[in-house]
Amino acid sequence: METRTPLDADELDQLLAHWRALNYLAACQLYLTGNPLLREELRPEHIKPRLLGHWGTCPGLNLVYTHLNRVISARDLDAVCVWGPGHGGPAVLAGAWLDGSYGDVNPDLGRDAAGMARLFRQFSFPGGVPSHAAPEVPGSFHEGGELGYSLAHAYGAALDNPQLLAACVIGDGEAETGPLAASWHANKFLDPVHDGAVLPINGYKIANPAVLARLPRDELDSLLRGYGHEPLHVEGDDPARVHQDMAAAMDLALDRIAAHQRAARVDGEKRRPRWPMIVLRTPKGWTGPAEVDGQPVENTWRAHQVPLAGVRENAEHRRQLESWLRGYAPDELFDPDGRPRPEVLACLSLIHIS
């Protein structure tokens, strides 16, 4: 895909702010029970007594969440997203909290400092919520981490639903399973006249390179084209560049989907379309700690779960955690009452009041 820059400076800043806010909210769910806005120095009593959850896939899921909001707003889309990587639960919860839908169904989780603190405390905690996207999360109908059912669920949502876009984030690990391998062929049953569209977005795994990740790009593209897709690639580790590329890929994919549907619905085209999909490659644990105790973390298996362990007892780890979280500049993202600032919410199609 040729390099394009569809975002002007203001829109890029807004998307980066939204993404930073999601990353902050996701990371804090793993660690904090108090001091949600870091108004004071991080102390042991602010940290959960037991750290559970997964960080590695969250920044990539947050990237998708941000850009889906952008195109839903710009194009007035009817859309859902199926989140295949179950270990990205903090990202899904962060997105629902930031867009206000979580607070709509859970008034004690409003978009303010008190609601933020409750969001952090409840995650993967006794009496709280699971570490995966559970049914009580607004819009969630797929838990994730179910070993390969995400794409089948996305196609099921789109069938007989002609106005729907079902985006589906597929983890590389689940892409190795039988159910997912068979689900690539569900596009053969998608009628561009009577059904909606599915946009697969593929990336991420727990540790070692997955089968698809081991393929050279030309071989991978040949495989995906054989499945009936036209792959678009987004990769890199520079946030501004990746956001521009992701915006370009989303625009191109949705333009092609609209063209396929228009050709079938208006012009009577009978040939089966070659549907677009996005291959996403960004560092595992992106924006998290680069190194801990002399060991590389970002873009390694060490970023998969909790990158910094023992932060209650280990003052150096606690200092590193505080530096990591403050790196998102929460004071720029949230006002003194903990409410998201307008630029953080600018990409949303509907701003909830909570």
XYZ file of C-alpha atoms in Angstrom:
354
model
C 0.000 0.000 0.000
C 1.399 3.388 -0.938
C 2.205 5.780 1.893
C -0.591 8.273 2.451
C -1.245 10.874 5.132
C -5.029 11.230 5.352
C -4.925 12.897 8.786
C -4.291 16.602 9.210
C -2.236 17.751 12.198
C -5.234 18.378 14.466
C -6.897 15.058 13.690
C -3.633 13.177 14.202
C -3.179 14.852 17.594
C -6.742 13.901 18.574
C -6.295 10.266 17.592
C -2.974 10.079 19.409
C -4.627 11.565 22.513
C -7.453 9.009 22.368
C -4.962 6.164 21.914
C -2.741 7.405 24.765
C -5.779 7.608 27.035
C -6.745 4.026 26.174
C -3.192 2.820 26.826
C -3.129 4.595 30.186
C -6.494 3.143 31.201
C -5.484 -0.363 30.108
C -2.134 -0.315 31.911
C -3.611 1.096 35.129
C -6.176 -1.715 35.285
C -3.317 -4.170 35.764
C -1.796 -2.314 38.696
C -3.776 0.320 40.561
C -6.310 0.300 43.359
C -5.817 3.970 44.246
C -4.292 7.213 43.006
C -5.934 6.754 39.573
C -4.766 10.081 38.131
C -1.296 9.968 39.744
C -1.971 13.148 41.663
C 0.610 11.984 44.189
C 3.710 9.823 44.207
C 2.945 6.153 43.648
C 3.113 4.216 46.924
C 2.786 0.493 47.725
C -0.772 0.903 49.022
C -1.844 2.172 45.578
C -0.865 -1.176 44.012
C -2.995 -4.310 43.854
C -1.747 -7.046 46.194
C -1.754 -9.552 43.322
C -1.101 -8.535 39.725
C -3.111 -10.409 37.096
C -3.835 -9.607 33.495
C -2.191 -9.099 30.117
C -0.610 -5.991 28.642
C 1.101 -7.095 25.431
C -1.790 -6.992 22.987
C -3.545 -3.941 24.489
C -1.781 -1.127 22.583
C -2.549 -2.774 19.240
C -6.192 -3.324 20.165
C -6.372 0.274 21.346
C -5.044 1.381 17.957
C -7.869 -0.506 16.259
C -10.424 0.869 18.745
C -9.315 4.442 18.063
C -9.455 4.078 14.295
C -12.773 2.286 14.271
C -14.187 5.239 16.196
C -12.766 7.573 13.577
C -14.377 5.840 10.591
C -17.657 5.157 12.379
C -17.939 8.867 13.072
C -16.751 10.033 9.644
C -18.886 7.574 7.657
C -21.872 7.144 10.001
C -21.320 3.379 10.055
C -23.296 0.668 11.773
C -20.374 -1.350 13.115
C -19.298 -3.900 15.697
C -15.889 -5.277 16.555
C -15.111 -8.852 17.551
C -11.968 -8.905 19.697
C -10.275 -12.258 19.168
C -7.324 -11.861 21.572
C -8.949 -12.585 24.921
C -5.834 -11.347 26.695
C -6.730 -7.849 25.498
C -9.546 -7.502 28.024
C -8.153 -4.278 29.564
C -8.253 -2.605 26.143
C -11.912 -3.488 25.539
C -12.858 -2.267 29.012
C -10.848 0.925 28.532
C -12.605 1.668 25.261
C -16.069 1.114 26.711
C -15.255 3.353 29.681
C -13.787 6.117 27.535
C -16.706 6.253 25.083
C -19.166 6.392 27.988
C -21.096 3.202 27.172
C -19.741 1.376 30.232
C -20.993 4.150 32.501
C -24.381 4.113 30.781
C -25.053 0.583 32.054
C -22.953 0.885 35.240
C -23.561 4.348 36.777
C -20.815 3.814 39.360
C -18.330 3.606 36.476
C -18.915 7.124 35.179
C -16.224 9.083 33.390
C -14.694 10.835 36.356
C -11.995 10.118 38.937
C -14.266 7.943 41.086
C -15.423 5.901 38.091
C -11.864 5.549 36.870
C -10.706 4.291 40.265
C -13.499 1.710 40.311
C -12.602 0.643 36.742
C -9.033 -0.012 37.868
C -9.908 -1.757 41.142
C -12.482 -4.127 39.676
C -10.288 -5.578 36.928
C -9.331 -9.211 37.525
C -10.047 -8.742 41.224
C -12.285 -10.641 43.670
C -15.821 -9.329 43.350
C -14.826 -7.427 40.225
C -14.788 -8.403 36.551
C -12.916 -11.067 34.575
C -9.727 -10.354 32.668
C -11.476 -11.153 29.360
C -14.328 -9.220 27.732
C -17.340 -10.607 29.587
C -21.016 -10.256 28.577
C -21.550 -7.216 30.825
C -19.203 -5.140 28.637
C -21.407 -3.053 26.283
C -21.276 -4.353 22.734
C -19.420 -7.518 23.685
C -20.719 -10.799 22.272
C -17.390 -12.637 22.010
C -15.180 -13.251 25.029
C -11.964 -13.603 23.099
C -9.338 -16.240 23.695
C -11.782 -18.973 22.718
C -9.316 -20.639 20.390
C -10.454 -19.573 17.008
C -14.130 -18.594 16.908
C -13.746 -14.850 16.391
C -13.971 -14.754 12.599
C -16.932 -17.154 12.541
C -18.735 -14.902 15.013
C -17.981 -11.840 12.877
C -19.443 -13.482 9.780
C -22.443 -14.617 11.781
C -23.077 -11.002 12.777
C -22.836 -9.783 9.174
C -25.081 -12.386 7.538
C -28.548 -10.992 6.728
C -27.436 -7.638 8.154
C -26.651 -5.641 5.009
C -25.737 -2.338 6.685
C -23.328 -3.815 9.238
C -19.551 -3.666 9.235
C -18.133 -6.403 11.474
C -14.465 -5.717 12.184
C -12.638 -8.716 13.614
C -9.246 -8.607 15.319
C -7.645 -12.027 14.943
C -4.772 -13.051 17.153
C -1.951 -14.902 15.393
C -2.207 -17.628 18.009
C -5.853 -18.338 17.271
C -5.051 -18.105 13.549
C -3.217 -21.414 14.031
C -6.369 -23.214 15.185
C -8.698 -25.369 13.127
C -11.819 -23.230 13.658
C -10.064 -20.071 12.503
C -8.359 -21.778 9.570
C -11.758 -22.912 8.310
C -13.381 -19.555 9.036
C -11.244 -17.795 6.392
C -13.542 -19.456 3.861
C -16.732 -17.939 5.282
C -16.360 -15.060 2.816
C -17.550 -17.455 0.113
C -20.976 -17.328 1.756
C -21.097 -13.535 2.116
C -23.647 -12.056 -0.285
C -22.707 -8.414 -1.003
C -26.361 -7.616 -1.703
C -28.082 -9.067 1.356
C -25.258 -9.344 3.901
C -22.974 -6.883 5.612
C -19.198 -6.883 5.410
C -16.434 -8.376 7.548
C -13.050 -6.657 7.901
C -10.444 -9.042 9.367
C -7.506 -7.408 11.156
C -4.770 -9.922 11.901
C -1.884 -9.702 14.380
C -0.347 -10.636 17.777
C 0.570 -13.784 19.657
C 1.702 -14.797 23.138
C 5.388 -15.478 22.583
C 7.194 -17.123 19.673
C 6.478 -16.180 16.053
C 3.221 -17.687 14.842
C 2.843 -19.649 11.627
C 1.613 -16.630 9.655
C 4.333 -14.432 11.148
C 6.976 -16.815 9.800
C 5.882 -16.308 6.193
C 7.628 -13.779 3.950
C 5.243 -11.033 2.874
C 4.838 -12.281 -0.700
C 3.992 -15.788 0.531
C 1.610 -14.437 3.173
C -0.099 -12.208 0.614
C -0.484 -15.161 -1.748
C -2.097 -17.189 1.030
C -4.503 -14.416 2.000
C -5.397 -13.730 -1.632
C -6.059 -17.437 -2.012
C -8.532 -17.111 0.840
C -10.270 -14.402 -1.179
C -8.891 -11.295 0.511
C -6.862 -8.313 -0.625
C -4.362 -7.654 2.201
C -3.384 -4.162 3.317
C -0.309 -3.897 5.553
C 0.182 -1.567 8.528
C 3.422 -1.906 10.466
C 5.964 0.069 12.436
C 6.742 1.466 15.866
C 6.530 5.235 15.308
C 3.081 6.219 16.635
C 2.489 9.177 14.297
C 3.467 7.176 11.199
C 1.464 4.103 12.226
C -1.636 6.194 12.896
C -1.380 7.764 9.448
C -0.925 4.336 7.855
C -3.798 2.829 9.836
C -6.108 5.675 8.828
C -5.118 5.190 5.193
C -5.663 1.423 5.391
C -9.066 1.800 7.053
C -10.175 4.367 4.465
C -8.995 2.213 1.572
C -10.587 -0.940 2.994
C -13.934 0.749 3.579
C -13.866 2.420 0.157
C -13.326 -0.992 -1.434
C -16.093 -2.580 0.644
C -18.504 0.199 -0.381
C -17.481 -0.210 -4.042
C -18.066 -3.977 -3.924
C -21.476 -3.526 -2.335
C -22.453 -0.765 -4.762
C -21.391 -2.908 -7.735
C -23.542 -5.802 -6.509
C -26.532 -3.827 -5.229
C -26.772 -1.170 -7.933
C -24.947 -2.494 -10.986
C -25.912 -6.154 -10.611
C -22.337 -7.450 -10.466
C -22.398 -11.237 -9.924
C -18.740 -12.024 -9.343
C -17.632 -12.700 -5.780
C -15.646 -9.735 -4.454
C -12.093 -9.979 -3.187
C -12.694 -8.419 0.237
C -10.015 -6.288 1.943
C -8.304 -7.180 5.189
C -5.589 -5.507 7.281
C -2.362 -7.180 8.408
C -1.211 -5.269 11.484
C 2.337 -5.479 12.848
C 3.257 -3.276 15.806
C 5.460 -4.123 18.804
C 4.011 -6.367 21.473
C 3.664 -4.259 24.600
C 4.116 -1.078 22.536
C 4.710 2.062 24.665
C 5.371 -0.063 27.750
C 8.741 -0.597 29.486
C 11.526 -1.213 26.978
C 13.704 -3.009 29.529
C 13.293 -4.350 33.081
C 16.175 -5.595 35.227
C 18.459 -5.569 32.208
C 16.102 -7.760 30.140
C 14.304 -6.519 27.005
C 10.516 -6.360 27.481
C 8.781 -4.381 24.731
C 8.285 -6.498 21.603
C 9.209 -9.708 23.459
C 7.269 -12.418 25.259
C 7.995 -10.603 28.542
C 5.441 -7.941 27.542
C 2.631 -10.489 27.316
C 1.346 -10.349 30.895
C 2.466 -7.912 33.603
C 5.746 -6.281 32.479
C 6.739 -5.112 35.972
C 6.205 -7.578 38.807
C 6.632 -7.010 42.524
C 6.036 -3.255 42.318
C 4.695 -3.218 45.873
C 7.963 -4.530 47.266
C 10.465 -3.353 44.656
C 10.968 0.415 44.803
C 12.856 0.506 41.495
C 10.053 -1.348 39.713
C 7.544 1.028 41.304
C 9.549 4.009 40.091
C 9.665 2.500 36.611
C 5.906 1.858 36.676
C 5.229 5.449 37.666
C 7.496 6.723 34.892
C 5.711 4.468 32.381
C 2.241 5.653 33.404
C 3.209 9.322 33.613
C 4.665 8.985 30.120
C 1.085 9.009 28.801
C 0.662 12.497 30.368
C -2.655 11.810 32.154
C -2.969 15.488 33.158
C -3.195 16.324 29.442
C -5.814 13.636 28.857
C -8.116 14.116 31.873
C -9.253 17.259 33.664
C -8.844 17.721 37.451
C -12.094 15.809 38.029
C -10.895 12.857 35.947
C -13.119 13.583 32.966
C -11.662 13.018 29.501
C -10.736 16.277 27.806
C -12.586 17.196 24.565
C -9.650 16.372 22.276
C -9.561 12.839 23.698
C -13.215 12.315 22.739
C -13.102 14.089 19.383
C -12.990 10.884 17.332
C -16.107 9.403 18.925
C -19.324 9.308 16.953
C -21.421 9.893 20.053
C -20.187 11.665 23.182
C -21.980 10.199 26.176
C -22.627 12.440 29.159
C -21.790 10.664 32.402
